[in-house]
Short mmCIF file of C-alpha atoms and ligand atoms in Angstrom, two decimals:
data_model
loop_
_atom_site.label_atom_id
_atom_site.label_comp_id
_atom_site.label_asym_id
_atom_site.label_seq_id
_atom_site.Cartn_x
_atom_site.Cartn_y
_atom_site.Cartn_z
CA UNK M 1 -24.02 99.82 35.13
CA UNK M 2 -24.12 100.77 31.62
CA UNK M 3 -25.09 104.45 32.30
CA UNK M 4 -23.55 107.23 29.98
CA UNK M 5 -22.64 109.83 32.30
CA UNK M 6 -21.19 113.28 31.84
CA UNK M 7 -19.17 114.62 34.53
CA UNK M 8 -18.30 118.64 34.28
CA UNK M 9 -15.39 119.48 35.43
CA UNK M 10 -11.84 117.84 35.68
CA UNK M 11 -10.80 118.60 39.36
CA UNK M 12 -9.77 116.31 41.77
CA UNK M 13 -13.71 115.55 42.23
CA UNK M 14 -14.44 115.05 38.58
CA UNK M 15 -11.57 113.15 37.79
CA UNK M 16 -11.83 110.53 41.01
CA UNK M 17 -15.92 110.18 40.13
CA UNK M 18 -14.67 109.68 36.64
CA UNK M 19 -12.47 106.75 37.58
CA UNK M 20 -15.21 105.16 39.83
CA UNK M 21 -17.87 105.33 37.34
CA UNK M 22 -15.86 103.69 34.60
CA UNK M 23 -14.64 101.09 37.00
CA UNK M 24 -18.16 100.57 37.16
CA UNK M 25 -18.86 100.10 33.40
CA UNK M 26 -20.50 103.49 32.87
CA UNK M 27 -19.68 105.29 29.79
CA UNK M 28 -18.00 108.17 30.90
CA UNK M 29 -17.14 111.93 29.47
CA UNK M 30 -15.59 114.56 31.65
CA UNK M 31 -16.03 118.03 30.39
CA UNK M 32 -13.08 120.49 31.02
CA UNK M 33 -13.29 124.06 30.12
CA UNK M 34 -9.41 124.18 30.72
CA UNK M 35 -6.47 123.03 28.43
CA UNK M 36 -5.39 120.91 31.17
CA UNK M 37 -6.92 118.91 34.51
CA UNK M 38 -6.32 120.02 38.01
CA UNK M 39 -6.22 123.57 36.70
CA UNK M 40 -8.28 125.50 39.36
CA UNK M 41 -8.99 124.56 43.02
CA UNK M 42 -7.75 121.49 42.69
CA UNK M 43 -4.24 122.67 41.33
CA UNK M 44 -3.92 125.87 43.48
CA UNK M 45 -4.23 125.45 47.22
CA UNK M 46 -2.39 124.48 50.02
CA UNK M 47 -1.87 120.88 48.98
CA UNK M 48 -2.63 119.51 52.49
CA UNK M 49 -3.86 115.75 52.46
CA UNK M 50 -6.17 116.77 55.58
CA UNK M 51 -6.52 114.45 58.54
CA UNK M 52 -8.99 116.69 60.72
CA UNK M 53 -6.31 118.66 62.60
CA UNK M 54 -7.71 121.96 61.07
CA UNK M 55 -11.30 121.39 61.81
CA UNK M 56 -11.39 121.19 65.75
CA UNK M 57 -14.88 123.20 65.37
CA UNK M 58 -16.49 121.20 63.05
CA UNK M 59 -16.88 117.35 63.58
CA UNK M 60 -18.27 116.16 60.26
CA UNK M 61 -15.50 117.59 58.59
CA UNK M 62 -12.89 116.23 60.79
CA UNK M 63 -14.45 112.63 60.57
CA UNK M 64 -14.62 112.97 56.53
CA UNK M 65 -11.05 114.22 56.49
CA UNK M 66 -9.83 111.33 59.03
CA UNK M 67 -11.61 108.63 56.95
CA UNK M 68 -10.62 110.35 53.60
CA UNK M 69 -7.28 110.21 54.82
CA UNK M 70 -7.01 106.61 55.32
CA UNK M 71 -8.74 105.85 52.13
CA UNK M 72 -6.66 108.31 49.96
CA UNK M 73 -3.40 106.79 51.19
CA UNK M 74 -4.76 103.47 50.38
CA UNK M 75 -6.21 104.29 46.94
CA UNK M 76 -3.80 106.63 45.84
CA UNK M 77 -0.61 105.45 47.68
CA UNK M 78 1.86 107.56 45.05
CA UNK M 79 -0.33 111.10 45.21
CA UNK M 80 0.95 112.30 48.54
CA UNK M 81 3.96 112.04 50.59
CA UNK M 82 4.75 112.13 54.13
CA UNK M 83 5.91 115.16 56.16
CA UNK M 84 8.94 114.60 58.21
CA UNK M 85 8.00 117.27 60.76
CA UNK M 86 4.56 118.13 60.72
CA UNK M 87 3.51 120.39 63.70
CA UNK M 88 -0.02 121.70 64.79
CA UNK M 89 0.63 124.58 67.02
CA UNK M 90 -1.85 126.13 69.50
CA UNK M 91 -0.71 129.33 70.23
CA UNK M 92 -1.22 131.05 73.64
CA UNK M 93 -2.96 134.28 72.28
CA UNK M 94 -5.23 134.27 69.31
CA UNK M 95 -6.69 130.77 69.50
CA UNK M 96 -10.03 129.86 69.44
CA UNK M 97 -9.80 126.88 71.68
CA UNK M 98 -7.01 126.22 74.36
CA UNK M 99 -4.53 123.15 73.68
CA UNK M 100 -6.17 120.97 76.42
CA UNK M 101 -9.33 121.39 74.56
CA UNK M 102 -7.79 121.05 71.02
CA UNK M 103 -6.08 117.89 72.10
CA UNK M 104 -9.24 116.39 73.66
CA UNK M 105 -11.08 117.20 70.46
CA UNK M 106 -8.50 115.65 68.32
CA UNK M 107 -8.27 112.39 70.71
CA UNK M 108 -11.76 112.07 71.07
CA UNK M 109 -12.23 111.93 67.04
CA UNK M 110 -9.84 108.80 66.88
CA UNK M 111 -7.29 110.77 65.04
CA UNK M 112 -3.48 109.93 65.96
CA UNK M 113 -0.77 112.27 66.95
CA UNK M 114 2.36 112.67 69.12
CA UNK M 115 2.06 115.40 71.49
CA UNK M 116 5.21 117.24 72.09
CA UNK M 117 6.85 118.23 75.48
CA UNK M 118 7.57 121.60 76.30
CA UNK M 119 11.41 120.89 76.23
CA UNK M 120 10.89 119.52 72.45
CA UNK M 121 8.91 122.80 71.27
CA UNK M 122 10.75 124.41 68.10
CA UNK M 123 12.70 127.29 69.60
CA UNK M 124 11.73 129.56 66.61
CA UNK M 125 7.86 129.49 67.83
CA UNK M 126 6.77 132.13 70.28
CA UNK M 127 4.21 131.98 72.79
CA UNK M 128 2.88 128.39 72.63
CA UNK M 129 0.49 126.40 74.47
CA UNK M 130 0.82 123.07 73.07
CA UNK M 131 2.29 121.34 70.02
CA UNK M 132 1.08 118.01 68.22
CA UNK M 133 3.14 116.39 65.56
CA UNK M 134 0.79 114.76 62.79
CA UNK M 135 1.06 112.01 60.12
CA UNK M 136 -0.49 114.71 57.41
CA UNK M 137 0.82 114.29 53.93
CA UNK M 138 1.56 116.99 50.99
CA UNK M 139 -0.30 116.05 47.61
CA UNK M 140 1.54 115.41 44.73
CA UNK M 141 -0.46 117.35 42.10
CA UNK M 142 1.72 116.81 38.94
CA UNK M 143 1.61 113.18 39.59
CA UNK M 144 -1.98 113.41 39.90
CA UNK M 145 -2.73 114.94 36.59
CA UNK M 146 -0.43 112.63 34.84
CA UNK M 147 -2.38 109.54 36.80
CA UNK M 148 -5.36 110.70 35.76
CA UNK M 149 -4.57 111.79 32.16
CA UNK M 150 -3.35 107.93 31.83
CA UNK M 151 -6.24 106.24 33.44
CA UNK M 152 -8.98 108.30 32.12
CA UNK M 153 -7.46 108.67 28.51
CA UNK M 154 -9.76 109.30 25.57
CA UNK M 155 -12.71 110.39 28.33
CA UNK M 156 -11.39 113.79 29.21
CA UNK M 157 -12.83 116.59 26.78
CA UNK M 158 -10.19 119.33 27.54
CA UNK M 159 -10.88 122.93 26.22
CA UNK M 160 -14.91 122.20 26.20
CA UNK M 161 -16.94 124.63 28.38
CA UNK M 162 -20.38 123.47 29.20
CA UNK M 163 -22.46 126.12 28.55
CA UNK M 164 -25.80 124.84 30.13
CA UNK M 165 -27.32 121.67 31.07
CA UNK M 166 -30.98 120.74 31.19
CA UNK M 167 -33.24 117.51 31.85
CA UNK M 168 -35.34 116.21 28.84
CA UNK M 169 -37.51 113.44 29.47
CA UNK M 170 -35.37 110.54 30.66
CA UNK M 171 -32.23 112.10 29.41
CA UNK M 172 -30.19 114.64 30.84
CA UNK M 173 -28.75 117.20 28.00
CA UNK M 174 -25.06 118.52 27.99
CA UNK M 175 -24.09 121.03 25.01
CA UNK M 176 -26.91 119.56 23.19
CA UNK M 177 -25.45 115.72 23.62
CA UNK M 178 -27.94 113.45 25.49
CA UNK M 179 -26.55 111.60 28.79
CA UNK M 180 -28.36 109.41 31.13
CA UNK M 181 -26.95 111.40 34.19
CA UNK M 182 -24.98 114.99 34.78
CA UNK M 183 -22.65 115.16 37.83
CA UNK M 184 -21.83 118.89 38.25
CA UNK M 185 -18.59 118.67 39.73
CA UNK M 186 -17.41 122.38 39.29
CA UNK M 187 -17.49 123.79 42.85
CA UNK M 188 -20.26 125.98 42.17
CA UNK M 189 -18.71 127.54 38.88
CA UNK M 190 -21.29 126.30 36.25
CA UNK M 191 -24.58 127.51 37.62
CA UNK M 192 -25.98 129.02 40.37
CA UNK M 193 -26.16 125.99 42.93
CA UNK M 194 -28.78 125.06 45.59
CA UNK M 195 -26.57 125.58 48.32
CA UNK M 196 -26.51 128.66 50.86
CA UNK M 197 -22.82 129.59 50.11
CA UNK M 198 -20.54 132.35 48.83
CA UNK M 199 -17.46 132.87 46.79
CA UNK M 200 -14.52 133.97 48.09
CA UNK M 201 -11.37 134.93 46.09
CA UNK M 202 -7.94 133.59 47.52
CA UNK M 203 -4.25 134.60 47.92
CA UNK M 204 -1.76 132.12 49.29
CA UNK M 205 1.95 133.11 48.93
CA UNK M 206 4.81 130.80 47.70
CA UNK M 207 8.01 131.38 49.49
CA UNK M 208 11.31 129.61 48.65
CA UNK M 209 13.33 128.15 52.04
CA UNK M 210 17.02 129.65 52.37
CA UNK M 211 18.44 126.94 54.61
CA UNK M 212 19.42 123.41 54.19
CA UNK M 213 17.20 120.38 54.33
CA UNK M 214 13.58 120.80 55.10
CA UNK M 215 11.53 123.26 57.28
CA UNK M 216 8.84 122.00 59.28
CA UNK M 217 5.07 122.23 58.29
CA UNK M 218 3.84 124.76 60.79
CA UNK M 219 -0.24 124.98 61.15
CA UNK M 220 -1.33 127.67 63.98
CA UNK M 221 -4.76 126.69 65.18
CA UNK M 222 -7.63 127.49 65.98
CA UNK M 223 -9.03 130.42 63.99
CA UNK M 224 -7.66 133.29 61.73
CA UNK M 225 -4.18 132.00 62.03
CA UNK M 226 -1.16 131.16 59.69
CA UNK M 227 0.38 128.20 58.32
CA UNK M 228 3.53 127.26 56.53
CA UNK M 229 3.26 124.13 54.33
CA UNK M 230 5.71 122.37 51.75
CA UNK M 231 4.59 122.03 48.48
CA UNK M 232 5.76 118.95 46.10
CA UNK M 233 8.41 121.35 44.62
CA UNK M 234 11.73 121.21 46.92
CA UNK M 235 12.41 124.08 48.93
CA UNK M 236 9.06 125.79 48.13
CA UNK M 237 6.22 126.38 50.68
CA UNK M 238 3.12 127.94 50.83
CA UNK M 239 2.14 130.65 53.46
CA UNK M 240 -1.33 131.18 54.53
CA UNK M 241 -3.06 133.21 56.49
CA UNK M 242 -6.74 133.01 57.28
CA UNK M 243 -6.88 136.53 58.53
CA UNK M 244 -5.42 137.88 54.94
CA UNK M 245 -5.78 135.03 52.66
CA UNK M 246 -9.41 136.04 51.50
CA UNK M 247 -9.84 138.88 48.91
CA UNK M 248 -13.60 139.29 49.66
CA UNK M 249 -16.89 137.30 49.79
CA UNK M 250 -19.35 136.93 47.03
CA UNK M 251 -22.85 135.99 45.95
CA UNK M 252 -21.64 134.76 42.44
CA UNK M 253 -18.49 133.02 40.83
CA UNK M 254 -18.52 135.92 38.18
CA UNK M 255 -17.89 138.52 40.75
CA UNK M 256 -15.31 136.51 42.66
CA UNK M 257 -13.41 136.03 39.15
CA UNK M 258 -13.64 139.86 38.43
CA UNK M 259 -12.10 140.64 41.87
CA UNK M 260 -9.23 138.28 40.78
CA UNK M 261 -8.72 140.16 37.51
CA UNK M 262 -8.90 143.53 39.35
CA UNK M 263 -6.64 142.90 41.85
CA UNK M 264 -3.27 145.04 41.48
CA UNK M 265 0.07 144.75 42.07
CA UNK M 266 -0.02 147.55 44.84
CA UNK M 267 -2.63 145.56 46.60
CA UNK M 268 -0.20 142.44 46.11
CA UNK M 269 2.46 144.18 48.01
CA UNK M 270 -0.03 145.55 50.64
CA UNK M 271 -1.08 141.77 51.52
CA UNK M 272 2.62 140.24 51.39
CA UNK M 273 3.57 142.74 54.12
CA UNK M 274 0.21 142.12 56.19
CA UNK M 275 0.75 138.15 55.82
CA UNK M 276 4.15 138.25 56.66
CA UNK M 277 3.59 140.56 59.87
CA UNK M 278 0.96 138.25 60.57
CA UNK M 279 3.13 135.21 60.58
CA UNK M 280 5.97 137.04 62.42
CA UNK M 281 3.74 137.08 65.60
CA UNK M 282 4.15 133.25 65.57
CA UNK M 283 7.21 132.74 63.95
CA UNK M 284 9.52 135.69 64.29
CA UNK M 285 12.59 135.06 62.17
CA UNK M 286 10.20 133.93 59.11
CA UNK M 287 11.83 136.33 56.83
CA UNK M 288 15.25 135.26 57.90
CA UNK M 289 14.52 131.50 56.69
CA UNK M 290 12.02 132.32 53.75
CA UNK M 291 12.10 134.31 50.62
CA UNK M 292 9.18 135.57 48.52
CA UNK M 293 8.63 133.38 45.40
CA UNK M 294 5.12 134.28 43.75
CA UNK M 295 1.17 134.59 44.52
CA UNK M 296 -1.16 132.13 43.95
CA UNK M 297 -4.69 133.09 43.15
CA UNK M 298 -7.88 130.91 43.34
CA UNK M 299 -11.56 130.87 44.57
CA UNK M 300 -13.06 128.90 47.54
CA UNK M 301 -16.78 128.33 47.16
CA UNK M 302 -17.64 128.10 50.97
CA UNK M 303 -20.98 127.17 52.70
CA UNK M 304 -22.35 130.30 54.63
CA UNK M 305 -22.36 130.34 58.86
CA UNK M 306 -19.82 130.32 61.43
CA UNK M 307 -19.89 126.48 61.71
CA UNK M 308 -16.45 126.17 59.61
CA UNK M 309 -18.17 123.28 57.66
CA UNK M 310 -15.69 122.07 54.95
CA UNK M 311 -17.31 118.82 54.48
CA UNK M 312 -18.42 117.66 51.30
CA UNK M 313 -22.30 117.47 50.25
CA UNK M 314 -24.03 115.57 47.44
CA UNK M 315 -27.44 116.66 46.05
CA UNK M 316 -29.84 115.03 43.50
CA UNK M 317 -32.63 116.24 41.24
CA UNK M 318 -33.69 113.51 39.15
CA UNK M 319 -30.85 112.77 36.40
CA UNK M 320 -28.63 115.84 37.67
CA UNK M 321 -26.15 115.28 40.49
CA UNK M 322 -24.31 118.21 42.03
CA UNK M 323 -21.31 117.59 44.10
CA UNK M 324 -20.20 120.39 46.60
CA UNK M 325 -16.62 119.58 47.20
CA UNK M 326 -14.99 119.65 50.67
CA UNK M 327 -11.49 119.21 50.90
CA UNK M 328 -9.38 116.96 48.45
CA UNK M 329 -9.68 113.73 50.46
CA UNK M 330 -13.30 113.73 50.84
CA UNK M 331 -13.71 112.77 47.41
CA UNK M 332 -14.36 109.33 48.67
CA UNK M 333 -17.85 110.53 50.45
CA UNK M 334 -18.67 111.92 47.47
CA UNK M 335 -18.05 109.09 45.33
CA UNK M 336 -19.78 107.01 48.10
CA UNK M 337 -23.00 109.13 47.66
CA UNK M 338 -23.13 109.17 43.89
CA UNK M 339 -22.90 105.66 43.44
CA UNK M 340 -25.31 104.67 46.14
CA UNK M 341 -27.45 107.34 44.20
CA UNK M 342 -27.08 105.76 40.78
CA UNK M 343 -27.57 102.17 42.02
CA UNK M 344 -30.66 103.07 43.89
CA UNK M 345 -31.87 105.04 40.50
CA UNK M 346 -31.21 102.31 38.07
CA UNK M 347 -32.95 99.62 40.04
CA UNK M 348 -35.71 101.78 40.44
CA UNK M 349 -35.81 102.07 44.16
CA UNK M 350 -36.35 106.03 43.89
CA UNK M 351 -38.62 107.60 41.55
CA UNK M 352 -37.98 111.41 40.06
CA UNK M 353 -41.25 112.43 42.54
CA UNK M 354 -39.64 110.84 45.43
CA UNK M 355 -36.21 112.81 44.58
CA UNK M 356 -37.79 116.05 43.54
CA UNK M 357 -39.73 116.26 46.97
CA UNK M 358 -36.36 115.82 48.78
C1 FAD B 1 -6.34 128.74 48.80
C2 FAD B 1 -7.10 127.09 48.90
C3 FAD B 1 -6.47 126.47 49.59
C4 FAD B 1 -6.94 124.92 49.92
N1 FAD B 1 -6.23 124.28 50.59
C5 FAD B 1 -6.52 122.81 50.59
C6 FAD B 1 -5.89 122.00 51.02
O1 FAD B 1 -4.87 122.34 51.42
N2 FAD B 1 -6.25 120.54 51.13
C7 FAD B 1 -7.50 120.30 50.64
O2 FAD B 1 -7.92 119.22 50.66
N3 FAD B 1 -8.33 121.05 50.10
C8 FAD B 1 -7.66 122.50 50.10
N4 FAD B 1 -8.68 123.64 49.38
C9 FAD B 1 -9.80 122.96 48.89
C10 FAD B 1 -9.73 122.23 47.53
O3 FAD B 1 -8.74 122.90 46.80
C11 FAD B 1 -10.98 121.91 46.85
O4 FAD B 1 -11.89 121.57 47.62
C12 FAD B 1 -11.09 120.79 45.84
O5 FAD B 1 -9.67 121.29 44.85
C13 FAD B 1 -12.06 121.09 45.16
O6 FAD B 1 -11.98 120.11 43.62
P1 FAD B 1 -13.32 120.29 42.74
O7 FAD B 1 -12.91 119.07 42.03
O8 FAD B 1 -14.50 120.26 43.37
O9 FAD B 1 -12.99 121.93 42.13
P2 FAD B 1 -12.06 122.37 41.09
O10 FAD B 1 -10.81 121.81 41.65
O11 FAD B 1 -12.18 123.49 40.93
O12 FAD B 1 -12.54 121.66 39.81
C14 FAD B 1 -13.40 122.08 39.13
C15 FAD B 1 -13.40 122.24 37.32
O13 FAD B 1 -14.35 122.33 37.05
C16 FAD B 1 -14.03 123.20 35.52
N5 FAD B 1 -15.14 124.11 35.22
C17 FAD B 1 -15.79 124.90 35.77
N6 FAD B 1 -16.68 125.23 34.98
C18 FAD B 1 -16.70 124.71 33.95
C19 FAD B 1 -17.77 124.88 32.85
N7 FAD B 1 -19.09 125.41 32.63
N8 FAD B 1 -17.39 123.68 31.59
C20 FAD B 1 -16.35 122.56 32.06
N9 FAD B 1 -15.58 122.55 33.03
C21 FAD B 1 -15.85 123.56 33.75
C22 FAD B 1 -12.97 123.95 36.25
O14 FAD B 1 -12.19 124.49 35.09
C23 FAD B 1 -12.19 122.94 37.19
O15 FAD B 1 -11.13 122.39 36.30
C24 FAD B 1 -8.21 124.67 49.08
C25 FAD B 1 -8.93 125.55 48.42
C26 FAD B 1 -8.15 126.79 48.21
C27 FAD B 1 -8.84 127.79 47.11
#
């Protein structure tokens, strides 16, 4: 395929799509407003290579993650690493599902785990209903940055904000330049997107582990609970609380960004206290093992609804393609959809009329 394609956004989605399309013979340009790649959500998250355990309430997300994990570890074997002791814990209280139901959902979804017997449950956990030991990895963002910069050398345009895109005849225009197709991979930050979604500014906290060796990764499920997860940096963990991590819900990206700009030191101190109090409900001696390091701010673009849908969607409108990110390992789902669409389009199997009426 010899199409000239603009990809807007050099996060995990834009970079992975860029590599795929380049390998298919397309002339690819990746536009990135920042001075480096993977600088927004893709470089500021919990760095979990999901396997599906987070999504007991959403089958599509679970299955995309399960399959994405397998493809990710095969395609990018050096960009994530295993965690020796990675535990998903269903507490007796506060979980939206009980342990038996949780285990059954994961088992019937074909996601591999090891169930710990009560005498194997870590002593520092309080009020446990059940524990699964899982194979989820941690993402290695620094290596990923290096990998994509090498493989996409000359194709990424840093410090290049896209102001608008439009279709003119059989071309798509980006910053005045003509392309055959444009892919919006900005997670909804370029323009209003055609999804029922909202923007959620987030606060995660980094902590330094005070002990020797590694502390286990602990994820309390399912619902508004907490997790402690390692990062690629030795001894540094993220602490997340589904209850306290969100800093509001906004209709536009602009409002969500403003919320982060307005966030004060005093609010941060309150949040730290709330998040620590939350995790201590499950890991009472958390503060004896960890010391606060720094905050991490970002914005999640989420679909509206109670369904906990974090799967990936791709929409098309003639020469414009928009990718709505799921989790990082669901890049393969996006790539498959984009590839399928471009092939059908260039073989004349879809017409503009058909596409627009979708
Ligand atoms: C707090 C938090 C925790 C999370 N935890 C996990 C996790 O543990 N595991 C997981 O798999 N996922 C996690 N996610 C989700 C994950 O981070 C996202 O799904 C993923 O990073 C989105 O990738 P992306 O490439 O679509 O978007 P992004 O990484 O946001 O990339 C979009 C890029 O577009 C650029 N851009 C925007 N507008 C323009 C413009 N006008 N012109 C040019 N460039 C532009 C941005 O600068 C950015 O680089 C988490 C997200 C958050 C916020």
